[in-house]
Coordinates of C-alpha atoms and ligand atoms in Angstrom, one line a residue:
M1 CA 13.4 32.3 -12.9
S2 CA 12.3 28.7 -14.0
T3 CA 11.2 25.9 -12.4
E4 CA 11.7 22.3 -12.5
S5 CA 10.2 19.5 -10.6
I6 CA 10.5 16.4 -8.8
I7 CA 7.5 14.3 -10.0
I8 CA 5.9 11.8 -7.9
L9 CA 2.8 9.8 -8.8
G10 CA 1.2 8.4 -6.0
G11 CA -0.3 9.7 -3.3
S12 CA 0.1 7.0 -0.3
F13 CA 2.5 5.8 2.3
A14 CA 5.0 5.7 -0.8
G15 CA 4.7 8.8 -2.5
L16 CA 4.1 10.9 0.6
G17 CA 7.3 9.6 2.1
A18 CA 9.1 10.4 -0.7
A19 CA 7.5 13.5 -1.0
H20 CA 8.6 14.6 2.4
Y21 CA 12.1 12.8 2.5
A22 CA 12.9 15.1 -1.0
L23 CA 12.2 18.4 0.3
K24 CA 14.0 17.8 3.0
H25 CA 17.4 16.6 1.8
V26 CA 17.1 16.2 -1.9
V27 CA 16.0 20.0 -2.8
P28 CA 18.1 21.4 -0.1
Q29 CA 21.1 19.6 -1.3
L30 CA 21.4 20.6 -5.0
P31 CA 23.8 22.5 -6.3
K32 CA 22.6 26.2 -7.3
K33 CA 22.1 26.3 -11.0
E34 CA 21.7 29.3 -12.3
G35 CA 17.7 31.3 -12.8
T36 CA 16.0 27.6 -11.7
T37 CA 14.6 26.4 -8.7
Y38 CA 13.7 22.6 -8.0
N39 CA 9.6 21.5 -6.4
V40 CA 8.6 18.2 -5.5
T41 CA 5.6 17.3 -7.2
I42 CA 2.7 15.0 -5.9
V43 CA 0.3 13.7 -8.8
S44 CA -2.6 11.7 -7.3
P45 CA -6.3 11.0 -7.7
S46 CA -7.6 11.9 -4.6
K47 CA -6.9 14.9 -2.4
D48 CA -6.9 12.0 0.8
L49 CA -4.2 9.8 2.7
F50 CA -6.2 6.6 2.8
W51 CA -5.5 4.6 5.7
R52 CA -5.9 1.6 4.0
I53 CA -4.6 -0.7 7.2
G54 CA -7.7 0.1 7.6
G55 CA -9.9 -0.7 5.9
P56 CA -11.1 -4.7 6.4
R57 CA -12.6 -3.0 9.7
A58 CA -13.9 0.3 8.4
C59 CA -16.1 -1.4 5.4
V60 CA -17.5 -3.3 8.2
S61 CA -18.4 -0.3 10.7
K62 CA -18.4 3.2 10.2
Q63 CA -18.7 3.3 14.2
L64 CA -16.0 1.4 14.7
M65 CA -14.2 3.1 12.2
P66 CA -15.2 6.6 11.3
A67 CA -13.6 8.5 8.2
S68 CA -12.1 10.6 10.4
K69 CA -9.9 7.5 11.0
M70 CA -9.1 6.6 7.8
F71 CA -8.6 9.7 5.5
F72 CA -6.1 12.7 6.1
P73 CA -5.7 15.8 3.8
I74 CA -2.5 15.6 1.9
E75 CA -1.9 19.5 0.8
P76 CA -1.7 20.5 4.8
A77 CA 0.8 17.9 5.7
F78 CA 3.3 20.1 3.5
N79 CA 2.6 23.7 4.7
S80 CA 6.3 23.5 7.0
Y81 CA 7.8 23.7 3.7
P82 CA 9.1 27.2 1.8
K83 CA 6.3 28.5 -0.4
G84 CA 6.6 26.8 -3.7
S85 CA 8.7 23.7 -3.0
F86 CA 5.6 21.6 -3.5
V87 CA 2.9 21.5 -5.2
F88 CA -0.2 18.8 -5.2
I89 CA -1.7 18.2 -8.5
Q90 CA -5.0 16.3 -8.2
G91 CA -5.5 14.4 -11.3
T92 CA -4.1 10.5 -12.4
A93 CA -1.1 9.7 -14.9
T94 CA -1.3 8.6 -17.9
H95 CA 1.1 8.2 -19.8
V96 CA 4.5 9.1 -19.3
D97 CA 7.3 10.0 -22.0
S98 CA 10.9 9.0 -21.1
A99 CA 12.5 10.2 -24.3
G100 CA 11.0 13.9 -23.9
Q101 CA 10.9 13.7 -20.0
T102 CA 7.1 14.7 -19.3
V103 CA 3.7 12.7 -17.8
S104 CA 0.6 13.0 -19.2
V105 CA -2.0 13.7 -16.4
T106 CA -5.2 13.8 -16.6
T107 CA -7.7 16.1 -14.0
P108 CA -10.9 14.9 -12.3
S109 CA -12.5 17.3 -14.9
G110 CA -11.4 15.2 -17.9
E111 CA -8.6 18.3 -18.1
Q112 CA -5.4 16.8 -19.4
T113 CA -2.0 18.2 -19.0
Q114 CA 1.6 17.5 -19.8
I115 CA 4.4 17.8 -17.2
P116 CA 7.9 17.9 -17.0
Y117 CA 9.8 16.3 -14.8
A118 CA 13.5 16.4 -14.0
A119 CA 13.3 13.0 -12.2
L120 CA 10.5 10.9 -11.3
V121 CA 9.2 8.5 -8.8
I122 CA 7.0 6.3 -9.5
A123 CA 4.3 5.5 -7.1
T124 CA 1.7 4.0 -7.9
G125 CA 1.2 0.9 -5.7
F126 CA -1.5 -1.6 -6.7
S127 CA -5.5 -1.8 -6.8
T128 CA -7.4 -4.9 -5.0
P129 CA -10.0 -7.3 -7.0
S130 CA -12.6 -5.9 -4.2
P131 CA -13.6 -1.8 -4.3
L132 CA -13.7 -1.9 -1.0
F133 CA -9.8 -1.4 -0.2
T134 CA -9.0 0.6 -2.8
Q135 CA -9.4 4.6 -2.6
A136 CA -9.9 4.5 -7.0
T137 CA -10.9 8.0 -7.3
D138 CA -11.5 9.5 -3.9
A139 CA -12.7 9.6 -0.5
T140 CA -16.5 9.8 -1.0
A141 CA -16.4 7.3 -3.2
L142 CA -15.1 5.1 -1.2
Q143 CA -17.0 5.8 1.9
S144 CA -20.4 5.4 -0.9
T145 CA -19.1 1.6 -1.2
W146 CA -18.9 0.9 2.3
D147 CA -22.2 2.8 2.7
V148 CA -23.4 -0.1 0.6
F149 CA -21.7 -2.7 1.7
Q150 CA -23.0 -2.0 5.6
K151 CA -26.2 -2.2 3.8
Q152 CA -26.0 -5.4 2.8
L153 CA -24.1 -6.8 5.3
P154 CA -26.7 -7.4 8.6
S155 CA -28.9 -9.6 6.7
A156 CA -26.1 -11.9 5.2
K157 CA -26.6 -15.8 6.8
T158 CA -23.6 -16.7 4.1
V159 CA -20.7 -14.5 3.8
V160 CA -17.3 -16.2 1.3
I161 CA -14.2 -14.3 1.4
G162 CA -11.6 -15.6 -1.1
G163 CA -7.8 -15.7 0.1
A164 CA -6.4 -16.0 3.2
G165 CA -3.6 -14.0 3.1
P166 CA -3.8 -10.9 5.5
V167 CA -6.6 -8.9 4.2
G168 CA -8.5 -12.0 3.6
V169 CA -7.9 -13.1 7.6
E170 CA -8.4 -9.7 9.0
T171 CA -11.4 -9.2 6.8
A172 CA -12.5 -12.6 7.9
G173 CA -12.5 -11.5 11.1
E174 CA -14.4 -8.2 11.0
I175 CA -17.2 -9.2 9.6
A176 CA -17.6 -12.7 12.0
E177 CA -17.3 -10.4 14.8
A178 CA -19.8 -8.0 13.3
L179 CA -22.3 -10.8 12.6
N180 CA -21.9 -13.2 15.1
G181 CA -20.6 -11.4 18.2
K182 CA -18.0 -11.4 20.3
P183 CA -17.1 -14.6 22.2
G184 CA -17.6 -15.7 25.5
F185 CA -14.2 -16.1 27.0
M186 CA -13.8 -19.8 27.3
A187 CA -15.8 -20.2 24.4
S188 CA -14.3 -22.1 21.3
A189 CA -17.1 -20.5 18.3
P190 CA -20.3 -18.6 19.1
K191 CA -23.4 -20.8 20.1
N192 CA -26.0 -19.3 17.3
P193 CA -24.0 -18.0 15.0
K194 CA -25.9 -15.6 12.9
A195 CA -24.3 -16.2 9.8
K196 CA -21.4 -18.7 7.9
V197 CA -18.5 -16.8 7.2
T198 CA -15.9 -19.4 5.3
L199 CA -12.2 -17.9 4.4
I200 CA -10.6 -19.9 1.4
C201 CA -7.4 -20.5 1.3
A202 CA -5.8 -21.8 -1.3
E203 CA -2.6 -23.0 0.0
K204 CA -2.4 -25.3 3.4
K205 CA -1.5 -22.7 5.7
M206 CA -2.9 -18.7 6.0
L207 CA -0.7 -15.9 6.5
P208 CA 2.3 -16.6 3.8
I209 CA 4.8 -14.6 5.3
L210 CA 3.8 -16.4 8.9
R211 CA 5.1 -19.7 10.3
E212 CA 2.2 -22.7 10.8
A213 CA 2.3 -22.5 15.0
I214 CA 1.0 -18.5 14.1
S215 CA -1.5 -19.3 10.9
K216 CA -3.1 -22.4 13.2
Q217 CA -3.6 -19.6 15.6
A218 CA -5.3 -17.4 13.5
E219 CA -7.7 -19.7 13.2
T220 CA -8.2 -20.6 16.4
F221 CA -9.5 -17.1 16.8
L222 CA -11.3 -17.3 13.8
K223 CA -13.3 -19.9 14.9
K224 CA -13.8 -18.4 17.9
L225 CA -15.5 -15.6 15.9
G226 CA -17.7 -18.2 13.9
A227 CA -15.2 -18.3 10.8
D228 CA -14.4 -21.7 9.1
V229 CA -11.6 -22.1 6.5
V230 CA -11.2 -24.2 4.1
Y231 CA -7.6 -24.8 3.1
N232 CA -6.0 -26.2 -0.2
T233 CA -9.0 -24.9 -2.5
K234 CA -8.8 -22.2 -4.7
V235 CA -12.2 -20.0 -6.3
V236 CA -12.6 -21.1 -9.6
S237 CA -15.4 -18.9 -10.5
T238 CA -17.7 -16.4 -9.4
S239 CA -21.3 -15.2 -10.9
P240 CA -24.4 -13.4 -9.6
S241 CA -27.4 -15.2 -9.3
G242 CA -30.6 -12.6 -9.9
D243 CA -29.7 -8.7 -10.0
G244 CA -31.3 -6.2 -7.7
E245 CA -31.5 -6.2 -3.9
G246 CA -31.0 -9.2 -2.7
T247 CA -28.0 -10.5 -5.3
K248 CA -26.2 -13.5 -4.3
T249 CA -23.5 -14.8 -5.9
T250 CA -22.7 -18.1 -7.0
V251 CA -18.5 -18.9 -5.6
T252 CA -16.8 -22.5 -7.2
L253 CA -14.4 -23.6 -5.5
S254 CA -11.9 -26.2 -7.2
D255 CA -13.0 -28.8 -5.0
G256 CA -15.9 -29.0 -7.3
R257 CA -18.3 -27.1 -4.7
T258 CA -20.0 -24.6 -5.0
I259 CA -21.7 -21.4 -2.2
E260 CA -24.4 -19.5 -2.8
A261 CA -23.3 -16.8 -0.7
D262 CA -25.4 -13.6 -0.1
I263 CA -21.8 -11.8 0.2
Y264 CA -18.3 -12.6 -2.0
I265 CA -15.3 -11.0 -1.3
D266 CA -12.0 -11.1 -3.6
A267 CA -9.6 -10.4 -1.1
T268 CA -7.0 -12.8 -3.6
G269 CA -3.6 -10.9 -4.1
V270 CA -3.3 -7.3 -5.7
R271 CA -3.3 -5.7 -9.1
P272 CA -0.1 -3.6 -9.8
N273 CA -1.2 0.2 -10.3
T274 CA 0.7 0.3 -14.0
S275 CA -0.9 -0.1 -17.3
F276 CA 0.3 3.6 -18.1
L277 CA 3.0 2.5 -18.4
P278 CA 4.9 1.0 -21.5
K279 CA 5.4 -2.8 -20.9
E280 CA 9.0 -2.7 -21.7
W281 CA 9.7 -1.0 -17.7
L282 CA 7.4 -4.0 -16.6
D283 CA 8.3 -7.4 -14.8
N284 CA 6.3 -10.3 -15.8
R285 CA 3.8 -9.5 -12.7
N286 CA 3.4 -6.0 -13.8
R287 CA 5.2 -4.5 -11.2
V288 CA 7.6 -1.5 -12.0
A289 CA 11.0 -3.6 -12.9
C290 CA 13.9 -2.1 -11.1
N291 CA 17.3 -2.2 -10.4
P292 CA 16.4 -4.2 -7.0
K293 CA 20.0 -2.5 -5.0
T294 CA 19.0 1.8 -6.5
L295 CA 15.6 0.8 -7.3
R296 CA 16.5 3.0 -10.3
V297 CA 14.2 2.1 -13.3
E298 CA 16.2 1.2 -15.4
A299 CA 14.8 0.9 -18.9
A300 CA 12.8 4.2 -18.1
G301 CA 16.1 6.6 -19.3
P302 CA 17.7 8.6 -16.6
R303 CA 16.3 9.9 -12.9
V304 CA 13.2 7.2 -12.7
Y305 CA 12.9 5.7 -9.9
V306 CA 10.4 3.3 -7.9
V307 CA 8.9 2.9 -4.6
G308 CA 6.3 1.0 -2.8
D309 CA 4.1 -2.1 -3.7
V310 CA 4.2 -1.3 -7.5
G311 CA 8.2 -1.6 -7.4
S312 CA 9.3 -5.1 -7.9
Y313 CA 12.0 -4.9 -5.9
T314 CA 9.8 -5.3 -2.8
R315 CA 7.6 -8.1 -1.3
G316 CA 5.2 -5.4 0.0
G317 CA 4.0 -3.3 2.7
A318 CA 4.4 -0.4 4.4
I319 CA 7.0 -0.7 7.2
D320 CA 9.6 -1.4 3.8
L321 CA 9.3 2.3 2.8
G322 CA 11.7 2.9 5.4
D323 CA 14.2 1.6 4.2
A324 CA 13.7 1.5 0.0
I325 CA 12.3 5.6 0.3
P326 CA 16.0 7.0 1.3
V327 CA 17.5 5.0 -0.7
A328 CA 15.8 5.9 -3.9
M329 CA 15.7 9.4 -2.7
T330 CA 19.5 9.6 -2.1
N331 CA 20.1 7.9 -5.8
L332 CA 17.6 10.5 -7.2
R333 CA 19.7 13.4 -5.2
T334 CA 23.2 11.9 -7.0
D335 CA 22.3 11.7 -10.4
L336 CA 20.0 15.1 -10.3
T337 CA 23.4 16.9 -8.4
A338 CA 26.2 14.9 -12.0
L339 CA 23.6 16.5 -13.9
I340 CA 23.0 20.4 -13.1
S341 CA 26.5 20.4 -11.3
G342 CA 28.0 18.2 -15.0
K343 CA 30.4 16.6 -12.5
E344 CA 30.1 12.5 -12.2
A345 CA 27.8 10.9 -10.4
G346 CA 29.1 10.2 -6.8
P347 CA 28.5 6.5 -4.9
D348 CA 25.1 4.6 -5.1
R349 CA 23.1 3.6 -1.9
V350 CA 21.5 0.7 -1.8
Y351 CA 18.4 -1.7 -0.5
K352 CA 18.7 -4.5 1.2
A353 CA 15.1 -6.4 1.5
N354 CA 14.3 -7.2 5.4
L355 CA 12.9 -10.5 4.8
S356 CA 12.1 -11.4 8.5
E357 CA 9.2 -12.7 10.2
Q358 CA 7.2 -9.9 10.3
Q359 CA 3.6 -9.3 9.9
I360 CA 0.5 -8.5 12.5
C361 CA -2.4 -8.9 11.9
P362 CA -5.8 -8.5 14.6
I363 CA -9.1 -11.3 14.6
G364 CA -11.8 -9.1 15.5
T365 CA -11.7 -6.4 18.5
G366 CA -9.8 -8.3 20.4
K367 CA -7.5 -10.4 19.9
G368 CA -4.9 -11.2 17.2
V369 CA -1.7 -12.6 15.4
G370 CA 2.1 -11.9 14.3
A371 CA 5.8 -11.6 14.5
F372 CA 7.7 -9.1 14.3
G373 CA 11.4 -9.1 13.7
G374 CA 11.4 -13.0 13.8
H375 CA 9.6 -12.8 17.2
K376 CA 6.0 -14.2 17.5
L377 CA 3.3 -12.2 19.3
P378 CA 1.2 -12.3 22.0
S379 CA -2.7 -11.5 20.6
F380 CA -2.9 -8.8 23.5
M381 CA 0.7 -7.1 21.9
V382 CA -1.3 -7.6 18.5
W383 CA -3.6 -5.6 19.9
A384 CA -2.2 -2.8 21.7
I385 CA -0.3 -2.5 18.5
K386 CA -3.0 -2.9 15.6
G387 CA -6.3 -4.1 17.2
R388 CA -6.9 -0.7 18.4
D389 CA -7.4 1.5 15.3
Y390 CA -5.5 -0.4 12.9
M391 CA -2.6 2.3 13.7
S392 CA -4.6 5.0 12.4
G393 CA -4.1 7.2 15.4
Q394 CA -0.3 6.4 16.2
L395 CA 0.9 5.4 12.4
A396 CA -1.2 7.9 10.3
P397 CA 0.5 11.3 11.4
Q398 CA 3.9 10.3 11.4
I399 CA 3.4 9.7 7.2
L400 CA 1.5 12.5 7.1
S401 CA 4.2 14.3 8.8
G402 CA 7.6 12.4 7.4
S403 CA 8.6 12.5 11.2
S404 CA 10.5 8.8 9.6
F405 CA 12.8 10.8 7.6
S406 CA 13.9 13.8 9.9
K407 CA 17.1 12.4 9.2
E408 CA 19.3 11.2 5.9
G409 CA 19.6 8.2 7.8
K410 CA 23.7 5.9 7.7
W411 CA 24.4 4.2 4.7
T412 CA 27.6 2.9 3.3
P413 CA 28.0 4.2 -0.2
E414 CA 28.6 1.4 -3.0
P415 CA 31.0 1.9 -5.6
V416 CA 29.3 3.2 -8.3
A417 CA 30.5 0.9 -10.6
A418 CA 29.2 -2.1 -9.1
T419 CA 25.4 -0.8 -9.3
K420 CA 25.3 1.5 -12.5
A421 CA 27.8 -0.3 -14.9
K422 CA 24.5 -1.6 -16.7
T423 CA 22.8 1.8 -17.0
G424 CA 24.7 4.5 -18.8
L425 CA 24.1 6.6 -16.1
A426 CA 27.6 7.1 -14.5
S427 CA 27.6 10.8 -15.6
G428 CA 24.2 11.8 -14.6
Ligands
FAD501 C1 -7.4 -3.7 3.1 C2 -5.4 -4.0 3.3 C3 -4.8 -3.9 4.6 C4 -3.8 -3.4 4.6 N1 -2.3 -3.5 5.8 C5 -1.2 -3.1 6.1 C6 -0.7 -3.7 7.3 O1 -1.2 -4.0 7.8 N2 0.3 -3.3 7.5 C7 1.4 -2.8 6.2 O2 2.5 -3.1 6.4 N3 0.7 -3.2 4.6 C8 -0.7 -3.3 5.0 N4 -1.5 -3.4 3.8 C9 -0.2 -3.4 2.9 C10 -0.2 -1.3 2.7 O3 -1.0 -1.1 2.3 C11 0.8 -1.3 1.0 O4 2.2 -1.9 1.5 C12 0.4 0.4 0.8 O5 -0.4 0.6 0.5 C13 1.7 0.6 -0.4 O6 1.8 2.3 -0.4 P1 1.8 2.6 -1.8 O7 1.7 4.1 -1.2 O8 3.2 1.4 -2.2 O9 0.5 2.0 -2.2 P2 -0.6 2.5 -2.6 O10 -1.1 3.0 -1.2 O11 -1.3 1.8 -3.2 O12 -0.9 3.6 -3.3 C14 -0.7 4.1 -4.5 C15 -1.0 5.4 -4.6 O13 -1.2 5.6 -6.3 C16 -2.0 6.1 -7.1 N5 -2.2 6.2 -8.1 C17 -2.9 5.0 -8.7 N6 -2.4 5.1 -10.1 C18 -2.6 6.1 -10.6 C19 -1.9 7.1 -11.1 N7 -2.3 6.8 -12.5 N8 -1.8 8.4 -11.3 C20 -1.1 9.2 -10.1 N9 -1.7 8.0 -9.1 C21 -2.1 7.1 -9.0 C22 -3.4 5.5 -5.7 O14 -4.5 6.5 -5.7 C23 -2.8 5.8 -3.9 O15 -2.4 7.1 -3.8 C24 -2.2 -3.9 3.4 C25 -3.0 -3.7 2.4 C26 -4.4 -4.0 1.7 C27 -5.1 -3.3 1.0

């Protein structure tokens, strides 16, 4: 008896969802092949899911956001599936050979292995420029990074955050509240702020996905906590002044000003984790280029798919995965079924991006701004949904158990010719 693998690279929101979907709706429905079984294998550097959404608060305070709300072991989340159907490999993919259909993996001890795949799902996400928001190796290493940061933070008088997307805004709110305290009910700003917190916004408004009025409300809430926003300005460069304890950072802005910051946090966008993939598979932003309807990585040959923020098809975010994972995994099943049965592939499932105004952004522990499905949310709703614990208590169990994918979901088959003509995959 031989075992073939559906390999998933990445053990975060996208990778876990894809694995659950494959175990529930792909493997059980594959045609029987004499002498062969199929498993689902996740390759990821850490044994734990990192609750990245809670990063802005966890980096500031382990009392408010303890490790138990930030890291969750992956393997036990798959105990309910038949023995042998799920494999977890702690390691980092270093190369994909699409001709030989193998992935090279380096384990934490430095051992190198090559794993053959029947189908491959790339879900390696992105890294942040600040080490505070990325689990580069394991939970212990990230917690040590936070420990160092939390030692420096209380004595900081000047904090600069570059980038006014949701990560920058949330982090500014958490830091300003930690240093300057909660504002009085009617106060528009703290009376005696301990620290000057400055958020640098490259555009004329923060939070690009949200409308202007909501962005302005975010500014009001930030001001209440003692954080100011500088608009239409970029961080041009940063350099450490001095070394060792008490090192400051000189932050140079595009308007020519410099700020000597006790703490500088770079929240200016993200870097896709794709350096191990061939350049021809990537788009001009180094994301994995895919067919935006089928999520097949067409440059990579048969049975390679992408899900999550590393893919060119998405504007990112955890919510979008509810639409994307079923599409990629259904098409994977279609292609693998065609290969096993030797019959013509069935119709495709297609992805449609939900581009409605949708983002929820806590600002400190008591307030926040946001919209859902195009509707503005009041501050107390933002607090109730996300501000209390960054959804760790409510959403992490769902992601770990794969409960959002308990059903396959309804879909309308697209004619094969419309989506596969270019791929040459019509017969598997
Ligand atoms: C601070 C912060 C707050 C956020 N808040 C929200 C929010 O409130 N709501 C929301 O919708 N989105 C939020 N996001 C975005 C959200 O985190 C992403 O949409 C989500 O993490 C994407 O999941 P992913 O699985 O695609 O990628 P990632 O979460 O980046 O996971 C990628 C995984 O792949 C692994 N990996 C990387 N390289 C390799 C390799 N070579 N081999 C094997 N494995 C590899 C990584 O270790 C990781 O496990 C936030 C992001 C940040 C940084």
